[in-house]
Amino acid sequence: MTSMRTAIILLTLLALAAVPGSLLPQRNVATDPAAVDRFVMENPHLSPWLDRLGLFDVYASAWFAAIYLLLLVSMTGCVLPRCARLWRSVRSAPVRAPGNLARMEGHVEWTAHSGPASEASPQVAAADLLRDRGFRVEIHGNEVRAEKGYLRELGNLVFHLSLLVLLVGVAAGRLFGFEGRVALAEGATFTNVRSEYDAFTPSVWTDVDNLEPLSFTLDDFEATFETTGAKAGEPRRFNAALSFRTGTGSPTRVQDVQPNHPLDINETKAFLTGHGYAPVVTVRDGRGDVTFSGPVIFLPRDSTYASDGVIKAPDAVPQPLAFEGFFLPTADIDDRGPYSAFPDAFNPELFLTAFTGDMGLDDGTPQSVFTLDKTNMEQVTGEDGQPLAQALAVGETMTLPGGVGTLTFDKVARFANFQIAYDPGKEISLLAALMLLAGLTTSLSVRRRRIWLRVTPGADGAADHIEVAGQSLTRWPLKPADLDALVAALRPAPISTPLRERTRS
Amino acid sequence: MIDPTMLASLSNLLIYTAIAVYAVAFLTYAGETALRTTRRSTAPAYLGVGPGGPEPSPEPLSSEPLLPDPHDRIRQRADWLGAAGTNVTIVGLALIVTATVARGIAAQRAPWGNMFEFALVGAVALTAAYLAFLARRPVRAFGVWIVGLVLLALGMAVTVLYTPVDALVPVLNSYWLVIHVAAAITGGGIFSVGAVATGLFLVRDRADRRGPTSGRRRYADALPTSTTLAQVMHAAHMLAFPIWTFAVLAGAVWAENSWGRYWGWDPKETWAFITWVLYAAYLHAESTAGWRGRRAALFALGGYAAFLFNFFGVNLWISGLHSYAGV
Ligand code: HEM
């Protein structure tokens, strides 16, 4: 369970398990919320099976969790004993030299007469030099034992343990955080309470009644687009000018929010994630009273910002009024009909049809503001008996026959989508990421290595036999400089062959 | 002030010139390989270290003893071709570096914002990583493969991936993007050298285990020893893995900055994760008795396949938040 082989197998399984989630549409993945439903509709037979296997929600599925939890358990079981071993080896003396140094890396030997007694022995000289180079050193009779690079093991441990910290960070976000979305037309205000969100996904233990006290108003939204060249129509700059307040009684402040530059109030962040048009209209009813006035959010359908929307005036007298249609920021027409030639509002037009009757708002079931329940409504027709449809430029008015009401297209406003997120585990995850990176870099770059020097005294005044050699405990070769320095300092004669060549690499 | 459109055309011109130069390098390297592999025993293994020409190598040249002098002329010619190939490659690198800089000035931003530019900067990273390894290890046998990959990248850049110089869509306008992509491309360049080393290691290792054959000299025998290849394979992956890790983490920081969540299992993120996990499996295998070398190599190739799929497959076939990278 805690062997490296298990780790390799589980890592391979983890990689394979992550694949289907990138090929099949996923719930809870921001890319395209409707993708799963579309896929299910197109593959009615296959989909229930895929769903049962959790393949539309791979990264939250039990089997995916099983793999990474097993991996983390196995890793902990593997790494904790290593911690203990590292601790012991740091506290114990460097290991003794092997009997046959000639078989170790970078072996060099020479003979030298011991100097006068006042001179330091080669052992002491070597020990000093190695200590200066950061080795842990011990002199043991005729032998010098040195080791360096424990940091590598420490790095390896920090790296592996950082994965556990990461799990805590991810879990904290999953258990206490939330994500929500809201669309605001220019001039509209959002207050950070659950009911004001268009969509709100709390976690298990999110404190939904005590969200960060915050409100903001979209004062102005600005979008600019490339107007020339091959990339004409590509967005270039978005800017949402907000005025916001944190809590009651605090002063109102202003901030520009742009992509990559969110509004950040005590870790609750509002990100600008999209935008579109909100035509401002005024609806008058049969008595000539204003029954609706203001911007209405139209949802963009493509990159030219041709947008669809619904305008509702349920309080109109004598009958409730509703309008359905589309908005074109730069209206143009070809043989297939009207279309938008550019995403910016150069020639805005509103195309509407009208309905009267009960739109089903009173029975209490919540209804999207973007769709119209037409079951009990009647389409307004023109004198020719055809459904009434009209294109309105700014300032123009659509007058419904029979004096039931009018709609005026006052001006063009824009709306912005905000993604509002709170993730209390973020700092923990960031800490884990830093540990991971530091640990990994250390573990992969530090070379743990041993160096030995042995003096074999010559018999009866003959020269001493001195040997040095080393051992790399990693896949990197020994650092030639360690041995070079040792030999240069101790060997009396000039070095005839560069040592590098003799170091087995 | 220099006219940006002129700089952009200059950049394109430099890229086309570089393609021609790399093609020459490819042919030169291929010529060297041919000389080293055609006739039995006359073909000395690759020796060159660094662009300056051959230097003695500490390792045994090949399992068979080399015949002395009569074949020196072929060896000299091969050495000359190899050194020339490297020099031409350096010229190619200088050209695409200049092209990248010119494009960056023309666009007034870091020149890695769409797939065309990724391919261009990727070619720079790949060549530079190869030359850096070549300065330390006898890996000139990689040259023909590396230059082949560079030609492929540049060829795709100027054909299917071509995008005129332009500003970025707002969400890409972040210095985290600059850091994230730069790290990913650097890591990718070194992973590519690792992948070439891995492939050649497998070729050489397989040939070694079959023992010498008679007749024509095999390609495998002209390669560096399997020990050298295994070392380069491991060194490249050990170098690239932390860089790739950093790239993934920087990407997470950027995602947090622009979408409010640091990880969302977007296809691009998912494949970066798969790549990372497979390379981690490779590193473990290299530390496991019985898996080191041949078996570990398969994980390295798997990681590289995932890396390539992330660049081509995900950008071209799977739509996600990242697909605004633009083709
Ligand atoms: C959660 C997934 C894991 C990841 C992402 C991971 C990643 C890594 C990496 C990148 C290295 C560096 C390789 C090197 O030093 O050459 C490494 C080393 C190591 N890993 Fe893991 N690991 C994981 C799980 C495990 C598990 C489950 C075990 C225990 C069975 C384990 C044991 C080790 C050991 C002992 C080393 C040191 C190898 C050496 O001394 O060269 N790891 N790991």
XYZ file of C-alpha atoms in Angstrom, chain B residues 66-265:
200
model
C 36.541 1.219 -34.135
C 38.817 0.445 -36.974
C 41.731 2.818 -37.148
C 42.699 5.395 -39.682
C 41.328 4.359 -43.099
C 37.933 5.625 -42.103
C 39.055 8.850 -40.584
C 37.964 10.785 -43.616
C 34.332 9.735 -43.257
C 34.451 10.485 -39.592
C 35.905 13.906 -40.254
C 33.246 14.644 -42.796
C 30.503 13.553 -40.384
C 31.999 15.675 -37.627
C 32.230 18.629 -39.955
C 28.595 18.219 -41.033
C 27.442 17.896 -37.454
C 29.255 21.025 -36.341
C 27.912 22.872 -39.385
C 24.375 21.707 -38.581
C 24.712 23.103 -35.086
C 26.031 26.426 -36.334
C 23.192 26.734 -38.817
C 20.745 25.896 -36.014
C 22.195 28.750 -33.972
C 21.590 31.098 -36.900
C 18.009 29.825 -37.100
C 17.539 30.490 -33.395
C 18.894 34.025 -33.745
C 16.384 34.639 -36.548
C 13.324 33.449 -34.657
C 14.390 35.272 -31.508
C 14.582 38.462 -33.552
C 11.236 37.680 -35.157
C 9.673 37.193 -31.718
C 11.089 40.442 -30.397
C 9.909 42.333 -33.495
C 6.444 40.893 -33.091
C 6.389 41.844 -29.437
C 7.298 45.435 -30.256
C 4.746 45.558 -33.067
C 1.973 44.258 -30.797
C 3.267 46.221 -27.786
C 2.888 43.276 -25.452
C 4.604 39.997 -24.636
C 4.490 38.101 -27.932
C 2.722 35.004 -26.631
C -0.992 35.642 -26.826
C -2.341 33.269 -29.485
C -1.488 29.884 -30.951
C 0.651 31.307 -33.744
C 2.792 33.053 -31.170
C 2.855 30.001 -28.888
C 4.270 27.959 -31.761
C 6.855 30.624 -32.527
C 8.013 31.031 -28.929
C 7.809 27.245 -28.512
C 10.273 26.878 -31.387
C 12.595 29.325 -29.619
C 12.335 27.411 -26.319
C 12.899 24.064 -28.009
C 15.992 25.172 -29.920
C 17.429 26.947 -26.894
C 16.854 23.925 -24.632
C 18.549 21.637 -27.163
C 21.565 23.922 -27.550
C 21.858 24.265 -23.763
C 21.970 20.482 -23.386
C 24.371 20.195 -26.302
C 26.806 22.498 -24.529
C 27.033 19.986 -21.668
C 26.314 16.544 -23.040
C 27.065 14.741 -26.319
C 23.544 14.936 -27.701
C 24.082 16.090 -31.260
C 22.201 13.007 -32.400
C 19.074 14.821 -31.108
C 19.678 17.599 -33.617
C 17.897 16.103 -36.572
C 14.826 15.363 -34.435
C 14.787 18.689 -32.624
C 15.186 20.653 -35.835
C 12.457 18.493 -37.369
C 10.103 19.416 -34.514
C 11.006 23.085 -34.858
C 10.256 22.960 -38.581
C 6.914 21.344 -37.827
C 6.059 24.038 -35.273
C 7.104 26.908 -37.554
C 5.382 25.295 -40.546
C 2.116 25.045 -38.638
C 2.591 28.564 -37.331
C 2.765 30.146 -40.771
C -0.014 28.031 -42.261
C -2.932 26.851 -40.103
C -2.160 28.941 -37.028
C -1.287 32.251 -38.661
C -2.756 35.287 -36.892
C -1.904 38.886 -37.712
C -0.451 41.085 -34.985
C -3.165 42.398 -32.736
C -4.009 43.475 -29.234
C -5.414 40.978 -26.741
C -8.977 40.424 -25.640
C -9.309 41.990 -22.184
C -9.272 38.799 -20.106
C -5.865 37.849 -21.485
C -4.440 41.187 -20.505
C -2.697 40.173 -17.310
C 0.909 39.863 -16.270
C 0.059 36.502 -14.755
C -0.664 35.369 -18.273
C 2.772 36.514 -19.377
C 4.382 34.544 -16.544
C 2.137 31.516 -16.885
C 2.587 31.102 -20.622
C 6.303 31.839 -20.532
C 6.809 29.111 -17.925
C 4.592 26.652 -19.772
C 6.495 27.180 -23.026
C 9.917 26.949 -21.357
C 8.872 23.775 -19.576
C 7.475 22.446 -22.840
C 10.740 23.104 -24.681
C 12.695 21.132 -22.095
C 10.073 18.378 -21.969
C 10.498 18.090 -25.748
C 14.245 17.543 -25.388
C 13.337 14.983 -22.709
C 10.927 13.290 -25.083
C 13.553 13.050 -27.844
C 16.039 11.659 -25.300
C 13.415 9.174 -24.152
C 12.612 7.991 -27.652
C 16.285 7.592 -28.594
C 16.970 5.901 -25.263
C 14.329 3.304 -26.075
C 15.818 2.758 -29.541
C 19.343 2.396 -28.250
C 18.337 0.277 -25.276
C 16.383 -2.130 -27.451
C 19.269 -2.471 -29.893
C 21.730 -3.047 -27.051
C 19.636 -5.825 -25.655
C 19.449 -7.527 -29.024
C 23.195 -7.505 -29.321
C 25.274 -6.566 -32.335
C 24.000 -7.557 -35.725
C 25.989 -8.177 -38.807
C 25.725 -6.246 -42.036
C 24.640 -2.664 -42.153
C 25.436 -0.524 -39.205
C 22.314 0.332 -37.316
C 21.104 3.785 -36.450
C 21.082 2.791 -32.799
C 24.807 2.152 -32.734
C 25.562 5.681 -33.800
C 23.579 7.101 -30.886
C 25.120 8.055 -27.558
C 25.256 5.192 -25.075
C 22.051 4.265 -23.332
C 23.619 5.473 -20.053
C 24.114 8.954 -21.500
C 20.646 8.939 -23.013
C 19.073 7.844 -19.733
C 20.906 10.622 -17.919
C 19.804 13.279 -20.372
C 16.265 11.942 -20.272
C 16.197 12.154 -16.500
C 17.952 15.501 -16.264
C 15.579 17.096 -18.765
C 12.524 15.893 -16.902
C 13.894 16.883 -13.508
C 14.551 20.347 -14.874
C 11.263 20.736 -16.706
C 8.970 19.318 -14.021
C 9.320 22.158 -11.479
C 8.979 24.705 -14.297
C 5.796 23.010 -15.463
C 4.555 22.897 -11.868
C 5.174 26.603 -11.589
C 3.318 27.196 -14.858
C 0.279 25.317 -13.590
C 0.297 27.203 -10.293
C 0.725 30.576 -12.021
C -2.218 29.621 -14.222
C -4.260 28.960 -11.089
C -3.367 32.385 -9.709
C -4.390 33.966 -12.994
C -7.677 32.032 -13.030
C -8.384 33.252 -9.501
C -7.653 36.770 -10.669
C -10.001 36.689 -13.589
C -12.767 34.218 -12.722
C -12.755 34.080 -8.950
C -11.785 30.428 -8.711
C -8.296 29.061 -8.933
C -9.240 25.683 -10.298
C -12.322 24.850 -12.308
C -11.538 21.679 -14.258
